[in-house]
Short mmCIF file of C-alpha atoms in Angstrom, two decimals:
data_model
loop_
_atom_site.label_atom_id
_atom_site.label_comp_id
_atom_site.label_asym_id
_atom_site.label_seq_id
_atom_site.Cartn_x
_atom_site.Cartn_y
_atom_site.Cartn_z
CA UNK A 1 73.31 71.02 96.42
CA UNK A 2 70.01 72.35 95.97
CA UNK A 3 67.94 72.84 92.63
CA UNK A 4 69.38 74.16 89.39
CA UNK A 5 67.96 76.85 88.28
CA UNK A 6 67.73 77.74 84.62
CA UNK A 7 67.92 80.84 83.15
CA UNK A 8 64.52 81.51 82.09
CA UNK A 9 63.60 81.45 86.12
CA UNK A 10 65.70 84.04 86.69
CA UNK A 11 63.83 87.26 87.33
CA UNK A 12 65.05 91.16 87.02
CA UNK A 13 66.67 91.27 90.99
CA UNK A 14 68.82 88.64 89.90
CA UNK A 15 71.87 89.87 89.57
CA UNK A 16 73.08 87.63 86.72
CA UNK A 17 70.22 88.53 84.50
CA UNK A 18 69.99 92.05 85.94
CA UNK A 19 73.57 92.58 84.17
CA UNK A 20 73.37 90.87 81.58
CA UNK A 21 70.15 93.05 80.24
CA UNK A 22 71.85 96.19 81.80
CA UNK A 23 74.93 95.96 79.13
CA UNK A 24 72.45 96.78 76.42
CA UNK A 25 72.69 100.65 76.78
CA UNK A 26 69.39 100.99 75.63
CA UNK A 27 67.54 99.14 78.91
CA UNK A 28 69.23 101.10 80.93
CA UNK A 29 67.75 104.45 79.76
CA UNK A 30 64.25 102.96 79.57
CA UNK A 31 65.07 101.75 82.83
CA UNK A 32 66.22 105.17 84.20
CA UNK A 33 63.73 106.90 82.53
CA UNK A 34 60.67 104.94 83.85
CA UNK A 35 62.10 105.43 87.61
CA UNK A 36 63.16 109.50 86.81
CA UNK A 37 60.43 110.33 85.04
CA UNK A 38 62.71 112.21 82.30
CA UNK A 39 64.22 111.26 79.12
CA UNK A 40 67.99 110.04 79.45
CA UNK A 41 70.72 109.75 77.19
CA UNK A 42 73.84 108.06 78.24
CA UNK A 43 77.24 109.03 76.91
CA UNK A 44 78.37 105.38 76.68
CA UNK A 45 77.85 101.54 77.58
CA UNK A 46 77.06 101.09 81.31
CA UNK A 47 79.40 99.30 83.39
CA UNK A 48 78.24 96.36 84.72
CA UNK A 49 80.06 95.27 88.44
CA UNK A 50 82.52 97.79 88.28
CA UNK A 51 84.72 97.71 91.48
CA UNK A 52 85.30 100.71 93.63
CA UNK A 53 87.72 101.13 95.90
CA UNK A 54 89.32 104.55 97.50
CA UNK A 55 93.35 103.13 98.34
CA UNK A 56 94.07 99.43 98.40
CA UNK A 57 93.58 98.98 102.05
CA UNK A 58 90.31 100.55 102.23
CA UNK A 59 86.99 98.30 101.60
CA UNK A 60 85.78 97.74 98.18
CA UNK A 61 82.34 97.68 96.43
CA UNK A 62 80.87 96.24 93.60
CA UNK A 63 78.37 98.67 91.94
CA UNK A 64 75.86 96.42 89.76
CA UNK A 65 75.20 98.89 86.80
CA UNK A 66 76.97 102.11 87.58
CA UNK A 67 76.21 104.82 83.67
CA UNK A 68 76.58 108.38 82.83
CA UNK A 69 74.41 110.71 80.90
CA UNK A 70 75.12 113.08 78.28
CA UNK A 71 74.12 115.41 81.46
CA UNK A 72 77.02 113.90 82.72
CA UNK A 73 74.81 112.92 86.00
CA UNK A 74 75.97 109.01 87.44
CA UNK A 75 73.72 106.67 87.67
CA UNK A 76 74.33 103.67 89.91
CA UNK A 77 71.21 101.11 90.16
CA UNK A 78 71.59 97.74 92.83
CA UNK A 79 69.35 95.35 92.85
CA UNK A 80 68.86 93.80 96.39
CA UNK A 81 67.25 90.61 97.28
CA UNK A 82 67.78 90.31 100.76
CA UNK A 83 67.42 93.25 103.51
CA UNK A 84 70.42 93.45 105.18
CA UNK A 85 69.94 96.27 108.13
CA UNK A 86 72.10 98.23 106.51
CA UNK A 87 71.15 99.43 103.22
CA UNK A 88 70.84 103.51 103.89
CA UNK A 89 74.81 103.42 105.34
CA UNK A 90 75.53 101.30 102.28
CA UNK A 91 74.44 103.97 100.06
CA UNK A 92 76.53 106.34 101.97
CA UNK A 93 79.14 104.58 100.88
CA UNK A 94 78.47 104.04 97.70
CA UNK A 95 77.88 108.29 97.08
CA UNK A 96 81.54 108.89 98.43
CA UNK A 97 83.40 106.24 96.66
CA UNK A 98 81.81 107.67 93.41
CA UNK A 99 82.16 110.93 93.99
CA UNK A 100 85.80 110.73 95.08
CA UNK A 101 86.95 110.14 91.92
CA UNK A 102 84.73 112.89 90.51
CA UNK A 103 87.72 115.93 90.54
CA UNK A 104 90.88 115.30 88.56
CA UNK A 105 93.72 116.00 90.93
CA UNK A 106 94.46 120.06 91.28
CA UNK A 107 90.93 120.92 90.94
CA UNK A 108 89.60 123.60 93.31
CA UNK A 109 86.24 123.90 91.75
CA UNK A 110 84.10 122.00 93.93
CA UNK A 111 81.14 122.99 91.14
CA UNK A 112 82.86 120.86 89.05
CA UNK A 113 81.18 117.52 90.76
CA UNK A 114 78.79 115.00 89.08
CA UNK A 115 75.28 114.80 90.54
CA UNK A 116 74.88 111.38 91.34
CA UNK A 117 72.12 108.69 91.91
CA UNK A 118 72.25 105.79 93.56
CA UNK A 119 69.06 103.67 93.51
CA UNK A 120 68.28 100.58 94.98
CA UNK A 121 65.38 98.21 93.56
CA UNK A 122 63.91 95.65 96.38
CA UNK A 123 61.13 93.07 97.04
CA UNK A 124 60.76 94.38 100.58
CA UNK A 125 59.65 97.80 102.07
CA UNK A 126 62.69 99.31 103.80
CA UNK A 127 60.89 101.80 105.77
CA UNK A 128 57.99 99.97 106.10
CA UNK A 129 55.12 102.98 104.78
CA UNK A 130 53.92 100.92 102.02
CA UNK A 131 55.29 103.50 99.36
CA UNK A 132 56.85 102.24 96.18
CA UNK A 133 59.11 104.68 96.15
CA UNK A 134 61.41 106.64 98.55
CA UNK A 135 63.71 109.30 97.60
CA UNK A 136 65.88 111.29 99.38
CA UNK A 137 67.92 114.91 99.43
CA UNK A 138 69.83 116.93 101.58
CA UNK A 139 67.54 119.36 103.03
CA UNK A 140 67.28 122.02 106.32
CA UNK A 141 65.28 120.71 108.79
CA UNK A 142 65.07 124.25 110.36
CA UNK A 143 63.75 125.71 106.83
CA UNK A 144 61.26 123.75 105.23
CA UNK A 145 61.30 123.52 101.71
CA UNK A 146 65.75 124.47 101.53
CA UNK A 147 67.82 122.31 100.17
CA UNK A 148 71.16 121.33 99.74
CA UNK A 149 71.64 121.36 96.34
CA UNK A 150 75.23 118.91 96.69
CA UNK A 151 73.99 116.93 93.53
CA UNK A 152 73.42 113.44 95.73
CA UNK A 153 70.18 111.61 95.45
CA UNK A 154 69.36 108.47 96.47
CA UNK A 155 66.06 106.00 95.56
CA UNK A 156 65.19 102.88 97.35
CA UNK A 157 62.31 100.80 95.20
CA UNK A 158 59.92 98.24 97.04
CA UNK A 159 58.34 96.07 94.18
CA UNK A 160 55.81 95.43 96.87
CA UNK A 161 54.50 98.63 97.44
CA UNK A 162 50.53 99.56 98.77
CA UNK A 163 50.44 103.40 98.04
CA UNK A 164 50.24 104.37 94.32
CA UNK A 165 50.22 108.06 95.01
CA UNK A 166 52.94 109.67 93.66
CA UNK A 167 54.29 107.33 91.48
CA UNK A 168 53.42 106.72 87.70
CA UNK A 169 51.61 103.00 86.74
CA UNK A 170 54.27 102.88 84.49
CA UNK A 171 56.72 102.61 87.66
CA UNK A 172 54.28 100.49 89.29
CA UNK A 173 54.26 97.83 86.40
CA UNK A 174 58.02 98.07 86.01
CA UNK A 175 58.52 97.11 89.62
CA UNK A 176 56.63 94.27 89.49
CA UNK A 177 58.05 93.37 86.52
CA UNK A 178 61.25 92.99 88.45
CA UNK A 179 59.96 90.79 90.68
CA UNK A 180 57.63 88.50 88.36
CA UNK A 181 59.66 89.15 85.00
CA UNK A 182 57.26 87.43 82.81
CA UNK A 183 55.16 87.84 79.44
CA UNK A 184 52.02 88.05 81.72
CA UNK A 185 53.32 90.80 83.72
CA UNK A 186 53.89 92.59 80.48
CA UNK A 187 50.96 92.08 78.87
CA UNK A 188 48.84 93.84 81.46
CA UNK A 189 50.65 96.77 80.81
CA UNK A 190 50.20 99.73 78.62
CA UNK A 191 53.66 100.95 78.59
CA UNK A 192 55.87 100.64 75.58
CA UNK A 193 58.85 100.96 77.26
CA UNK A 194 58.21 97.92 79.51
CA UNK A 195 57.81 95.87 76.55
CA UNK A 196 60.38 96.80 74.68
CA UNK A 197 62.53 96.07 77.81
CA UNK A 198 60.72 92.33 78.29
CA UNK A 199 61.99 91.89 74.39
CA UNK A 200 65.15 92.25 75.67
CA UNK A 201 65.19 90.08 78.33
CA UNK A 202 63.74 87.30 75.71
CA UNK A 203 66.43 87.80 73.50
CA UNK A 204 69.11 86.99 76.72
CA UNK A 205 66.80 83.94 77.73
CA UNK A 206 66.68 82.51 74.06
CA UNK A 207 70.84 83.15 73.62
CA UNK A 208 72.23 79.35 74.42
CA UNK A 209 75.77 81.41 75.21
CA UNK A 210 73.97 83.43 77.94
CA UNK A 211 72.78 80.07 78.84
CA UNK A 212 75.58 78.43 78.81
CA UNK A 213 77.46 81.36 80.94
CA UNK A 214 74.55 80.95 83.51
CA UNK A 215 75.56 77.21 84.11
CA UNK A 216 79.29 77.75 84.73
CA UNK A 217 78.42 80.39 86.94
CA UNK A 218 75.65 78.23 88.62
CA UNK A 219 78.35 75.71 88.79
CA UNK A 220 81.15 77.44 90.40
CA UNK A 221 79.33 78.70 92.84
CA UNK A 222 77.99 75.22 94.02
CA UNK A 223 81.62 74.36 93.86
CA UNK A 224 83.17 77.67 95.92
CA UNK A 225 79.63 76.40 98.56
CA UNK A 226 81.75 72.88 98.63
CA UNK A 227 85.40 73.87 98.74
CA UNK A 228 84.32 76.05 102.01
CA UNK A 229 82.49 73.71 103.40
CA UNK A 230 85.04 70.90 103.10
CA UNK A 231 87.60 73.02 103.72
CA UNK A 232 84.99 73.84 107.61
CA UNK A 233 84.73 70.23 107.89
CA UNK A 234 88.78 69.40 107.61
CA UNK A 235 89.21 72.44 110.00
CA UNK A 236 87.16 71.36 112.45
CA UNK A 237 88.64 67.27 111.97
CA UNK A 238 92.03 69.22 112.85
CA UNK A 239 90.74 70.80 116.04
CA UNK A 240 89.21 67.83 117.58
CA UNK A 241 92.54 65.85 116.85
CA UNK A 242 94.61 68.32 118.16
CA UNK A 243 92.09 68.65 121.18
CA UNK A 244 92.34 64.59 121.59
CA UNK A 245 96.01 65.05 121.69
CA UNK A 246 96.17 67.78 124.17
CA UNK A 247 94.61 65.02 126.70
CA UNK A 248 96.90 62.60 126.57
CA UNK A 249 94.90 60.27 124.07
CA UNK A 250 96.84 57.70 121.96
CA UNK A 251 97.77 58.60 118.40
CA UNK A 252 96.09 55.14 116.87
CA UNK A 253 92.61 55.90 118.81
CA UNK A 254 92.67 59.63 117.56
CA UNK A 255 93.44 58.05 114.19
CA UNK A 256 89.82 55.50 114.34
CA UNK A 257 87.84 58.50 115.31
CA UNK A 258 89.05 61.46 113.51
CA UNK A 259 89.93 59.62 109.53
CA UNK A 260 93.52 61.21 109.89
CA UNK A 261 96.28 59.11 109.68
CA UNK A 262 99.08 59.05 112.51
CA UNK A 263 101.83 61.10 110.65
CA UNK A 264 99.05 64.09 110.52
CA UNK A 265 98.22 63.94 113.68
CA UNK A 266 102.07 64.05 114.95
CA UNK A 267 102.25 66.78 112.98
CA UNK A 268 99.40 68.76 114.58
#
């Protein structure tokens, strides 16, 4: 079943904790404004694994923190543990979901569009240059320096970036924080904003009902892990039976080996 983990070793690219801090509106504008380098000013409470999906037979996505400014820019941030090979066509898909839903119906005013970010925060270097940050536009590769201007930006963040240039220490320190959320991390820091968002993420840690909400979600998915994997077993019990049968074996030896008793088997 593997170890239980607590809540208090849960660090920032965990996605339960990573939500749980983001519906506190006011991490998510230190957060944005650490990565942006601006001030922000959301219009309302982020959303915390809001579901996006185009029509009901296309595939859905879960966005992990997905908040608008008062500029009315979108601001989705993922946190990714794992590098799955597919992370800049994932992004792809995560611009035109949002932005699909950007015009109401009738509206010819393509102007009328969000900008959008979608940012990813990582342990691992996707492209592999040692930067801590990557960002990307829409740009004319026969006219350096011309851009796009269609509103769509997109961040990956390695929290184990080499190459400070370019990026604030502030940034540096957050993304690390992320990775190693602790009070050391913090305390080695000179920016505010970091430490007002490690208060935070005390408060959730000492709050028994986030605790508590941890377990049961700890717990269920042990038990999904366990369902699936008795449900693989019983699947594969069912196959060898009905492979048994299919060469002539008798029904009371396919019974000894396979645990299933004779009317299951003549049903198979």
């Amino acid at each position: 079943m593997g170890k239980i983990r607590e809540l208090k070793d849960l660090n920032l690219l965990d996605r339960f904790l990573f939500a749980e801090a983001a519906e506190d509106q006011e991490f998510v504008e230190l957060l944005l404004e650490i990565i942006l380098g601006k001030d922000i000013v959301l219009k309302q409470l982020p959303q915390t694994e809001k579901e996006e999906r185009r029509t009901i037979w296309n595939r859905q996505i879960k966005l992990d923190v997905l908040a608008t400014g008062e500029d009315d820019a979108l601001y989705d941030t993922e946190v990714q543990k794992k590098n799955t090979y597919n992370l800049p066509k994932r992004t792809r898909l995560y611009h035109s979901l949002i932005g699909s839903r950007l015009l109401h119906p009738g509206s010819i005013d393509f102007n009328e569009m969000n900008d959008v970010f979608v940012i990813m925060i990582m342990p691992f270097d996707l492209f592999g240059e040692g930067l801590y940050k990557y960002s990307f536009k829409m740009s004319c590769e026969e006219i350096p320096g011309l851009k796009l201007e269609d509103g769509i930006t997109t961040i990956f963040l390695n929290t184990r970036g080499k190459n400070t240039k370019g990026v604030s220490q502030e940034l540096i320190d957050l993304l690390r924080y992320f990775e190693k959320t602790t009070e050391a991390m913090v305390a080695v820091s000179n920016s505010d904003k970091l430490k007002r968002i490690n208060s935070k993420i005390e408060d959730i840690r000492r709050n028994e009902e986030v605790g508590v909400k941890f377990m049961q979600a700890w717990e269920e998915k042990i038990l999904d892990k366990q369902e699936a994997h008795e449900e693989g077993f019983a699947e594969g019990i069912a196959k060898t039976a009905s492979k048994m049968k299919e060469d002539n074996m008798p029904v009371e030896t396919i019974a000894k080996y396979t645990g299933l008793s004779v009317e299951e088997i003549e049903k198979l």
